[in-house]
XYZ file of C-alpha atoms in Angstrom:
558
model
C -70.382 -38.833 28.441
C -71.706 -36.023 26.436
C -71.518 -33.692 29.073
C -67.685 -34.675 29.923
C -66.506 -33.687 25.580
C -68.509 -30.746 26.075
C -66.741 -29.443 29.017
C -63.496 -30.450 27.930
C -64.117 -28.747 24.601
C -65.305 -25.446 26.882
C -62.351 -25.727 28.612
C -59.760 -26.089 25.929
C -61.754 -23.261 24.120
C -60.929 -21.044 27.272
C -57.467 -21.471 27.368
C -57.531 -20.959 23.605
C -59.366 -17.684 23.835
C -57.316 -16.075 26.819
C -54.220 -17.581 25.176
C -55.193 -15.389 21.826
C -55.796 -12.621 24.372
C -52.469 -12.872 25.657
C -50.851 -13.117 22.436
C -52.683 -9.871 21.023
C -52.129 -8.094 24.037
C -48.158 -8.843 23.988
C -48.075 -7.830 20.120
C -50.388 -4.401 20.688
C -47.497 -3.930 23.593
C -44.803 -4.403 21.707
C -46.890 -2.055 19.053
C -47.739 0.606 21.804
C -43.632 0.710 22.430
C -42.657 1.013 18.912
C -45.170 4.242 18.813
C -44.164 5.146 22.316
C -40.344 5.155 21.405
C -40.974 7.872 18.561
C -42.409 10.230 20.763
C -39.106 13.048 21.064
C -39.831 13.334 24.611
C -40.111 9.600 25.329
C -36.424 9.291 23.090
C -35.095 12.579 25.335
C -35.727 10.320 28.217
C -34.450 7.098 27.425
C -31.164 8.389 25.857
C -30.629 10.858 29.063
C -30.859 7.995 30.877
C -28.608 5.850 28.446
C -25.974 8.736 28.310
C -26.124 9.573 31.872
C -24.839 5.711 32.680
C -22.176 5.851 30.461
C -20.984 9.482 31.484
C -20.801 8.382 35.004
C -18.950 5.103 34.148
C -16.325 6.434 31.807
C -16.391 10.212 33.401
C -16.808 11.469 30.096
C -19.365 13.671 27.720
C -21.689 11.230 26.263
C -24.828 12.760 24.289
C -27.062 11.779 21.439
C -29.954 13.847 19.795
C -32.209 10.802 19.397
C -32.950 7.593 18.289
C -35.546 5.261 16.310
C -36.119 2.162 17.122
C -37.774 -0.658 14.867
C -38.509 -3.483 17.620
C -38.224 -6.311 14.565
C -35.110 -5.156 13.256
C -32.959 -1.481 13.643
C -32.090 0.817 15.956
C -30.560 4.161 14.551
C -28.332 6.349 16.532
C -28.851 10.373 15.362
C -26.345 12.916 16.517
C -24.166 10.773 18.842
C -21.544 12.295 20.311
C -18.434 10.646 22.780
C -16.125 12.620 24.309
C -12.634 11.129 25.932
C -10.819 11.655 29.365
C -9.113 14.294 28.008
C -12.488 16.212 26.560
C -11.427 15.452 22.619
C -13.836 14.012 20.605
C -13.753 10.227 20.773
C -16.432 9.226 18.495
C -19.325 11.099 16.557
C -21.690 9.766 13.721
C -24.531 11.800 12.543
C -26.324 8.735 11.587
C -24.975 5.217 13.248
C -28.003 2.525 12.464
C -27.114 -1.346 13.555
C -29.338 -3.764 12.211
C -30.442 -7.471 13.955
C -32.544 -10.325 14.205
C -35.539 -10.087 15.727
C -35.201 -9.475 19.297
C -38.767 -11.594 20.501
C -37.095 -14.444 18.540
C -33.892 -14.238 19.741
C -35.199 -13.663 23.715
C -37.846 -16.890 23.477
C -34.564 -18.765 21.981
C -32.432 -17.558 24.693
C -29.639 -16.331 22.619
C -27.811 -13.317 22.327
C -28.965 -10.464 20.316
C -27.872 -10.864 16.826
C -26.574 -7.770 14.952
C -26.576 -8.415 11.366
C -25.646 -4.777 9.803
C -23.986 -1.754 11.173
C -23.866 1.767 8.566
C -21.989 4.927 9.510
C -23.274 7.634 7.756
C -20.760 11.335 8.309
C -19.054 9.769 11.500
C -15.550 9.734 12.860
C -13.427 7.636 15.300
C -10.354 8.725 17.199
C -7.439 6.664 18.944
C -4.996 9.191 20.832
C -2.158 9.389 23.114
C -0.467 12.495 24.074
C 2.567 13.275 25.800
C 2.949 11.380 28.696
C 0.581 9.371 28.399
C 1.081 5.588 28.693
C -2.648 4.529 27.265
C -4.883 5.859 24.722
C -7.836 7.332 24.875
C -9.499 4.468 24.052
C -8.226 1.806 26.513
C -8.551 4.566 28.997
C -12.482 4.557 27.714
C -12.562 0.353 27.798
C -10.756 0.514 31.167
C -13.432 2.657 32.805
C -16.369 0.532 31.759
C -13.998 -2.697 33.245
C -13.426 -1.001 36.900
C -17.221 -0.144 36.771
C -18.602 -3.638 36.164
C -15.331 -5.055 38.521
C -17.157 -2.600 41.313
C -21.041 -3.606 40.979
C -19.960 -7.114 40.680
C -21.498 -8.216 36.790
C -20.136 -11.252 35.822
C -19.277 -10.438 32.038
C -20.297 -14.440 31.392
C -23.196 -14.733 33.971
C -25.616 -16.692 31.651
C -28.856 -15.118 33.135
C -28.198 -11.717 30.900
C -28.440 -11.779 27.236
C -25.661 -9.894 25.494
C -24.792 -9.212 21.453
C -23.239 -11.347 19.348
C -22.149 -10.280 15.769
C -22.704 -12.070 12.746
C -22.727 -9.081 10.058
C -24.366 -9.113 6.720
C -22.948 -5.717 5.475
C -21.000 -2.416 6.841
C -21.741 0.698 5.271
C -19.742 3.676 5.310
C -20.370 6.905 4.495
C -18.157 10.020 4.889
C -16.597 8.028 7.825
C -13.237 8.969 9.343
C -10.854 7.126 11.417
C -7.948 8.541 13.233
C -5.033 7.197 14.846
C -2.329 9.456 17.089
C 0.257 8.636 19.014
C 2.509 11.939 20.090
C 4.375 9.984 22.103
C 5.728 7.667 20.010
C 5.661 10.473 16.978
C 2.677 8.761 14.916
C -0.689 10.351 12.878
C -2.550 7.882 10.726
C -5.796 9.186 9.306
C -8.176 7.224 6.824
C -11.219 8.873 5.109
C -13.873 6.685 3.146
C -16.451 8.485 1.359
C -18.068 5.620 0.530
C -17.613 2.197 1.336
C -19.106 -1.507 1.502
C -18.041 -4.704 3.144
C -19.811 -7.528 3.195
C -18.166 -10.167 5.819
C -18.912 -13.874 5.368
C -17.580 -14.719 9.157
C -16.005 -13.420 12.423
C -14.386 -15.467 14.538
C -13.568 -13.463 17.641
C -12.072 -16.190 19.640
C -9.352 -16.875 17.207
C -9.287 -13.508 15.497
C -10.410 -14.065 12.355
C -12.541 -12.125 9.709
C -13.731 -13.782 6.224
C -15.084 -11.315 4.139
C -17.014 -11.475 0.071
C -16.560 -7.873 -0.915
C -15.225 -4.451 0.257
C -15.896 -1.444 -2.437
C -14.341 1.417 -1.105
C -14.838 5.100 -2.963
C -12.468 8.367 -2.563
C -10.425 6.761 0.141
C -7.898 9.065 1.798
C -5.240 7.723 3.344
C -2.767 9.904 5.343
C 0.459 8.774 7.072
C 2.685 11.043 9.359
C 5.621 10.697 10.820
C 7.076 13.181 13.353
C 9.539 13.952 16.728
C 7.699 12.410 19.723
C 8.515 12.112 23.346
C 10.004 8.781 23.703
C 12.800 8.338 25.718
C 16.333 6.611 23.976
C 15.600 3.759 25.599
C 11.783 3.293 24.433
C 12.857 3.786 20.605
C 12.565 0.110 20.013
C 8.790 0.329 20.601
C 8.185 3.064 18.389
C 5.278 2.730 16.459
C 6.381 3.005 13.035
C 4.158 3.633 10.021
C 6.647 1.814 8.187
C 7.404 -0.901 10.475
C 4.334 -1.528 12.430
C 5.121 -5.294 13.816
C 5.111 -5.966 16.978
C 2.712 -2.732 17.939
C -0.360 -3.315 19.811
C -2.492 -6.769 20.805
C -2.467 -10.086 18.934
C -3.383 -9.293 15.024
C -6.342 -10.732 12.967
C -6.212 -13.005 10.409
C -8.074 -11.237 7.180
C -9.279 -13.176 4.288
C -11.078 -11.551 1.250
C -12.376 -12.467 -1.961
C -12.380 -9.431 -3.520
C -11.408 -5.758 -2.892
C -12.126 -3.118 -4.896
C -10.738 0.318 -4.761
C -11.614 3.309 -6.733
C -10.440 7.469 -7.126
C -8.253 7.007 -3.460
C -5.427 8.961 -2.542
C -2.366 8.465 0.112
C 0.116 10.315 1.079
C 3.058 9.551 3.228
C 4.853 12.426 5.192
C 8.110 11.738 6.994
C 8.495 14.713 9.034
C 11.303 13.182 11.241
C 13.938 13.070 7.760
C 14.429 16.238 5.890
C 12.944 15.656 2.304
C 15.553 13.795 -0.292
C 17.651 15.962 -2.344
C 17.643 14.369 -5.142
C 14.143 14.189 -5.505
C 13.161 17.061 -7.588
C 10.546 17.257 -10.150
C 10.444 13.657 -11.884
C 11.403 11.615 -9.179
C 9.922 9.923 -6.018
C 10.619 11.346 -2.917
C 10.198 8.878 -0.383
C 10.465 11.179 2.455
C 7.901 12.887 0.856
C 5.456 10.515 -1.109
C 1.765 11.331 -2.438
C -0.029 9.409 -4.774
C -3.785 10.040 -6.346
C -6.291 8.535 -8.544
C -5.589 5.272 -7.086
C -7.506 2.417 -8.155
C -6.721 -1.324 -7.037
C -8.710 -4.933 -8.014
C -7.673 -7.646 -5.763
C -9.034 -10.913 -4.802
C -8.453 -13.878 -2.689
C -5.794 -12.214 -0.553
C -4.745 -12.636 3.148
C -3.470 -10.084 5.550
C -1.889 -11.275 8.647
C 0.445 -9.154 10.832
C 1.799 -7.274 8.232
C 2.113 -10.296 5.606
C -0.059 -10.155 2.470
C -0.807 -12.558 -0.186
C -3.132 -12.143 -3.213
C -3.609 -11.863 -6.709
C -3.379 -8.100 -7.819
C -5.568 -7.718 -11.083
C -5.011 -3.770 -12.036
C -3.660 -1.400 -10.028
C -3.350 2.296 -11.561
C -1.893 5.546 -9.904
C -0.314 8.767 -9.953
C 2.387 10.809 -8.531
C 2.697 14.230 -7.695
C 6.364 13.860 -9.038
C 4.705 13.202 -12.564
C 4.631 9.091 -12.628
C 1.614 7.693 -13.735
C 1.247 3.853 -13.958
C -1.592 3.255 -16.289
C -1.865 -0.288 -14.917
C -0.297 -2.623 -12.965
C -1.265 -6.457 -12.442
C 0.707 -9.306 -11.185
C -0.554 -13.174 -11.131
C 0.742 -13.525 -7.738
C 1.685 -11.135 -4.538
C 3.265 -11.750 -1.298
C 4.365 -8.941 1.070
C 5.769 -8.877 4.529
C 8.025 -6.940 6.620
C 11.222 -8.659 4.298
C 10.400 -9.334 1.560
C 8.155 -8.099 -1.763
C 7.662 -11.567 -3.846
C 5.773 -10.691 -7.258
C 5.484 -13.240 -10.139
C 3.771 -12.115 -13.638
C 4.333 -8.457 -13.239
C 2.798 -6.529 -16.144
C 3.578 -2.834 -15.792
C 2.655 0.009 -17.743
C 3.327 3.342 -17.566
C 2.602 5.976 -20.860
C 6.091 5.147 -22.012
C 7.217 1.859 -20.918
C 6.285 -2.011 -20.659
C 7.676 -4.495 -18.392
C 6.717 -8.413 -17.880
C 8.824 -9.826 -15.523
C 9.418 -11.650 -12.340
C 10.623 -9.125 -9.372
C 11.072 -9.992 -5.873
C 12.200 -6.989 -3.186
C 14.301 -8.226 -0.273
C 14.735 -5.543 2.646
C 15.508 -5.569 6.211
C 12.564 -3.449 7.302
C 10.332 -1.070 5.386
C 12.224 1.705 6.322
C 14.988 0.541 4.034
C 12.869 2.119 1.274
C 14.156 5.356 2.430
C 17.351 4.108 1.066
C 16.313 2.372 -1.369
C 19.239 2.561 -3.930
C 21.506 0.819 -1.105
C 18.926 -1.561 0.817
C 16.670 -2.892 -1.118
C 18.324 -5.886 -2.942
C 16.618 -6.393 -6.356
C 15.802 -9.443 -8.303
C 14.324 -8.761 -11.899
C 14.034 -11.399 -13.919
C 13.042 -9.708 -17.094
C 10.732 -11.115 -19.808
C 10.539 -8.418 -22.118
C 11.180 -4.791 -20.659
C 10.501 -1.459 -22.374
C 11.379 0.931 -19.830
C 11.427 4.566 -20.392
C 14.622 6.052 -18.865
C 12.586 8.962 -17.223
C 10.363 6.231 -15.718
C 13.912 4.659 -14.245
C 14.939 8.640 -12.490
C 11.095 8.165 -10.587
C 12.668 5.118 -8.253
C 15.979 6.119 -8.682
C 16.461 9.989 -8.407
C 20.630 9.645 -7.837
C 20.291 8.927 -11.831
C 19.980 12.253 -11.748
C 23.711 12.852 -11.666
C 24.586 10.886 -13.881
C 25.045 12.918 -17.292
C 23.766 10.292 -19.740
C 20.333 9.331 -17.411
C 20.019 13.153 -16.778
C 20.127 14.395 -20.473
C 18.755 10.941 -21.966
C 15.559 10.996 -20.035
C 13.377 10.695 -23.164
C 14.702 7.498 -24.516
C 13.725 3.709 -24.493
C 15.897 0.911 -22.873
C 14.950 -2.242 -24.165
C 15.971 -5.266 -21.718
C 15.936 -9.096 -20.783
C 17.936 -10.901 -18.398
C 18.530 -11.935 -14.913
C 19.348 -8.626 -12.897
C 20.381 -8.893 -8.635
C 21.337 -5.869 -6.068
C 20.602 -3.007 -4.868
C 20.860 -0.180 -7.380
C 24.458 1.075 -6.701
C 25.578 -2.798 -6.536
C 23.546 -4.654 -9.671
C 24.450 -7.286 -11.408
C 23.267 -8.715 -14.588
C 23.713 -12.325 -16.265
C 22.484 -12.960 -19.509
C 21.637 -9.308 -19.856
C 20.635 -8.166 -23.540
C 20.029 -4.352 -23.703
C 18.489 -2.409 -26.914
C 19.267 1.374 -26.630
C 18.580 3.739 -29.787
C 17.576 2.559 -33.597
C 20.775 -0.211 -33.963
C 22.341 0.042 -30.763
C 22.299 -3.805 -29.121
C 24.475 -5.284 -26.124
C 24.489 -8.874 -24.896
C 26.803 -9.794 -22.456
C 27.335 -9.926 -18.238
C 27.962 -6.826 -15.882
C 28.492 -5.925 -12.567
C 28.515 -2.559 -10.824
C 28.980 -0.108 -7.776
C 27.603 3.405 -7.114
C 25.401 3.398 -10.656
C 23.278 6.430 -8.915
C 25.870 8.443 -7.540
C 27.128 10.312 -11.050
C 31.042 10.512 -11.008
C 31.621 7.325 -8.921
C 29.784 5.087 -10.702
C 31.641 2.119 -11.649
C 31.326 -0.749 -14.049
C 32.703 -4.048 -15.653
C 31.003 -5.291 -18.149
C 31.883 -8.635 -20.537
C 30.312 -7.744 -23.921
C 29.480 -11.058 -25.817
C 28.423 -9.262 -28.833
C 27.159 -5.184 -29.170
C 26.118 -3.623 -31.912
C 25.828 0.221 -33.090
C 26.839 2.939 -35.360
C 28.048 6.537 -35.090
C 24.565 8.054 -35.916
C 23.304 6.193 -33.023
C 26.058 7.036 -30.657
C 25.765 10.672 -31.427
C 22.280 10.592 -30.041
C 22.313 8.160 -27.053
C 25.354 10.185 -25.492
C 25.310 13.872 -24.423
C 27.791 16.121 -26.175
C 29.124 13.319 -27.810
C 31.910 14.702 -30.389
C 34.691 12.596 -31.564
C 36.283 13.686 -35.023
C 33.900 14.039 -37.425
C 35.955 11.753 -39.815
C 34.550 9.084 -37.620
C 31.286 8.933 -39.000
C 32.779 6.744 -41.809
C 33.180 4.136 -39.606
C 29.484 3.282 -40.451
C 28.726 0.256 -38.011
C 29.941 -0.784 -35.533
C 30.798 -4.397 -33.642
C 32.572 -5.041 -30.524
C 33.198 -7.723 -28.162
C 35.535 -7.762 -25.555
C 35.715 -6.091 -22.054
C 34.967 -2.657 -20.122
C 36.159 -1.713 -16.712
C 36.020 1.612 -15.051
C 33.809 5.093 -14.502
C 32.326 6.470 -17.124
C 35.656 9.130 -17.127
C 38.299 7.069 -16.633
C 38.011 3.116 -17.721
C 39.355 0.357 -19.412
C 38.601 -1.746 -22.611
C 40.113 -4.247 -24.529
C 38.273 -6.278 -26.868
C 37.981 -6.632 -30.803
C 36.221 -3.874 -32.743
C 34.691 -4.386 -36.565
C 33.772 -1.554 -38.649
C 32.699 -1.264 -41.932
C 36.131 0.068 -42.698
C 38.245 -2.282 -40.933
C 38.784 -4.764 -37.981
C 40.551 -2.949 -34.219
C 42.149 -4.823 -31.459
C 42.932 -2.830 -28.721
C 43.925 -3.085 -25.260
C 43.772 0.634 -23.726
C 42.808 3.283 -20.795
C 41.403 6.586 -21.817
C 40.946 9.386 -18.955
C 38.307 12.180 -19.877
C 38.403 13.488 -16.324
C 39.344 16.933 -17.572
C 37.562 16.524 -20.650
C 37.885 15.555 -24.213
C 40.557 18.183 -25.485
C 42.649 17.248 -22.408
C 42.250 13.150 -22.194
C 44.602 10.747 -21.886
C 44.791 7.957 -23.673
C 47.509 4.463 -23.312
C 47.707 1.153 -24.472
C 48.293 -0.572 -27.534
C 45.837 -0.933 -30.968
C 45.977 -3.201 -33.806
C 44.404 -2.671 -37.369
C 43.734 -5.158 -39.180
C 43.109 -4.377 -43.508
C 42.029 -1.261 -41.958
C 40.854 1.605 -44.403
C 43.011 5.028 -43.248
C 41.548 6.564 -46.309
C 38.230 6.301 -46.129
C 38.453 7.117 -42.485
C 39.866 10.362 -43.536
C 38.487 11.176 -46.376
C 41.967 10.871 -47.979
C 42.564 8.930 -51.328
C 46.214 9.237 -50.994
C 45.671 6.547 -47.905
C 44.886 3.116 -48.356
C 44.294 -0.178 -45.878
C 46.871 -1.304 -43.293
C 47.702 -3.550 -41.302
């Protein structure tokens, strides 16, 4: 009986010993690789032959100075280089390190090799098409490795090989660039992060979806061209846009994050197709032309889907090389798509002006910002507004022309109200405007052509305004009635106003400190004050002649 434990126990003390054995021995194997894979001759072979498969699969320079592995948990990529079919540069990083699970683990489970981490340390990426070209470089690149595994006959899902699957912990970028260009279609995007995190929460590949904590991105650079390509007439409707991007390329992703973070970027948009706007001298936004610099943006919980974007903007903060500089910008909620700009709790502050207000942006396509005085309809629904009439000129540069915008740039409109249209066709109900020391207006308007100078036109129903002479002399240009006028002291009317600036109507009742007006009259200043024209009819009412002209020998009439 004794005999029988003790052999079992020799036995089971065997297969316990060789078992250690074989455990130590796998381990010092996996240790002898790890030391074997740092040798440079041992990397020169393994990425030749690495390099060499891919060259003669895609056709194509592929070439990498070396490599260091960590069996447990990296593998970094030094000095890789990827040529495409057309012997440009495809893809280069100086340092490209993906992190994973542990393979051992991950091979006894039978799963898929888990990468947790990629970083890209001074690396680019580049998407091309050129002139006649139907593909880019890229799905000419995907296409090749497709025909290759199509003509050894893989299986892409035959279980028996273990693949990658991605479930990433953090992307870091570093000095990375990505490039996008299409000279077919007339299209070159470029974006340059010096610095970057992202720390995704999920990615759903299947249904094309990425959940993400954080991105902190440093010294972004993003730069938008658009120029002649080689489309024919008929292909226009397909051409990729980097204004009106839907409906380019495969199905898009679904983009969730909880916050982004952008600091010091800068973006400039080049429209090389339109000659640059005009009117868009110094002071004013040239959408044609448009950069922008020491950008920085807080959002969180937003959602970008095809172009449509929802979130809650915090502080936003940039400048223009026309000389705009919004010193913040925050808005309690944001929606954008290819129609429509919804934003509620706008607070928007430039050195000069204050706005807090509802606006909402409706618009055809993106491209109507080119026009923006005629297609983008405007809904402002003003809560209190402090606007700087130079700040105004920036979105609207036909202001320009007109002579009291151009030559009134340094003063403050004060405004609340309910104000619709496009800027050559506004309207405004309720409208209350504060312009000057005592000048006030309450009342309704409507109007056509406000940024085109001469033809501007307006009607206007003054409920109650409010001003005086000193005022009036510095609100409008060259202003220089009789100077016996200046005893009118101040001034309130109420009635109507229709016309241009040079040739209107007005009939309403006017109260000075001199007298009461009715009138009922059209004044044309076309060919200037010394040469107007003036008809209609005028009441006074205990009106003082002689204090309007100085004149004792005049009294008050009626």
């Amino acid at each position: 009986m004794e005999s029988q434990k003790t052999k079992k126990k020799s036995v089971g003390a065997f297969i316990w010993r060789w078992l250690k054995r074989g455990l130590i021995g796998i381990l010092l194997l996996w240790v002898a690789l790890a030391i074997a894979v740092q040798i440079p001759a041992v990397q020169e072979f393994v990425i030749g032959e690495i390099t060499k498969q891919i060259s003669g699969k895609t056709e194509t320079t592929v070439k990498a100075k070396g490599f260091r592995l960590r069996l447990f948990n990296s593998l970094s990529l030094r000095g890789l280089y990827i040529e495409d079919h057309n012997g440009d540069t495809l893809l280069f990083a100086n340092d490209f390190q993906v992190e994973f699970e542990n393979p051992i683990y991950s091979y006894i489970q039978g799963r898929d090799f888990l990468v947790k981490g990629v970083q890209l340390k001074s690396g680019g990426f580049y998407q091309r098409k050129r002139k006649g070209e139907t593909q880019t470089n890229v799905e000419v690149f995907l296409d090749a490795f497709r025909s290759s595994a199509d003509t050894s006959g893989d299986s892409p899902n035959d279980s028996s090989s273990m693949g990658f699957a991605i479930d990433l912990n953090e992307v870091l970028l570093k000095d990375a660039e990505f490039v996008r260009q299409d000279s077919v279609a007339g299209s070159f995007q470029r974006f340059v992060i010096k610095d970057g995190l992202i720390v995704p929460e999920r990615i759903d590949f299947e249904n094309r979806e990425i959940s993400i904590k954080d991105v902190i991105l440093e010294s972004p650079r993003i730069e938008l061209y658009s120029f002649p390509g080689t489309m024919m007439e008929f292909e226009e409707n397909t051409r990729i846009n980097t204004l009106d991007p839907k409906g380019v390329g495969p199905d898009p992703w679904l983009v969730q994050c909880r916050q982004f973070s952008l600091s010091d970027g800068l973006f400039r948009r080049y429209n090389l197709i339109e000659d640059p706007d005009p009117s868009s001298v110094l002071g004013a936004l040239d959408w044609q032309r448009l950069d922008l610099d020491q950008i920085f943006i807080d959002v969180s919980d937003f959602n970008l889907y095809n172009w449509n974007f929802d979130g809650c903007l915090h502080q936003l903060s940039v400048q223009s090389s026309s000389g705009l500089h919004i010193t913040n910008f925050s808005a309690n909620y944001v929606h954008v798509d290819t129609n429509i700009v919804d934003l509620e709790g706008v607070q928007l502050e430039t050195p000069g002006s204050e706005i807090i207000a509802d606006v909402e942006l409706k618009y055809d396509a993106f491209t109507d910002f080119r026009e923006f005085k005629n297609e983008v309809d405007i809904h402002f629904l003003s809560q209190r507004t402090n606007i700087m009439i130079s700040d105004l000129i920036q979105f609207a540069p036909g202001l320009r022309k007109v002579r009291f915008f151009r030559e009134s740039a340094n003063q403050l409109i004060k405004l609340s109200g309910d104000v619709q249209g496009p800027v050559n066709k506004l309207k405004g109900e309720n409208f209350s405007l504060d312009l000057g020391r005592q000048t006030r207006l309450k009342g309704n308007f409507r109007s056509e052509n406000l940024a085109e100078g001469d033809q501007a036109y307006l009607f206007a129903k003054i409920d109650q305004s409010t001003s005086n002479m000193t005022d009036l002399y510095r609100i409008i240009p060259d202003f220089s009635p009789p100077e016996d006028f200046k005893n009118l002291g101040s001034l309130n009317f109420r009635g109507k106003f229709e016309g241009a600036f040079k040739d209107f109507a007005a009939e309403g009742i006017l109260i000075s400190d001199i007298g009461k007006a009715e009138m009922k009259m059209k004044m044309d200043v076309k060919k200037g004050v010394d040469d107007a024209v003036y008809s209609g009819g005028l009441n006074l009412i205990n009106f003082d002649l002689g204090a309007l002209s100085d004149n004792s020998d005049l009294g008050r009439i009626n």
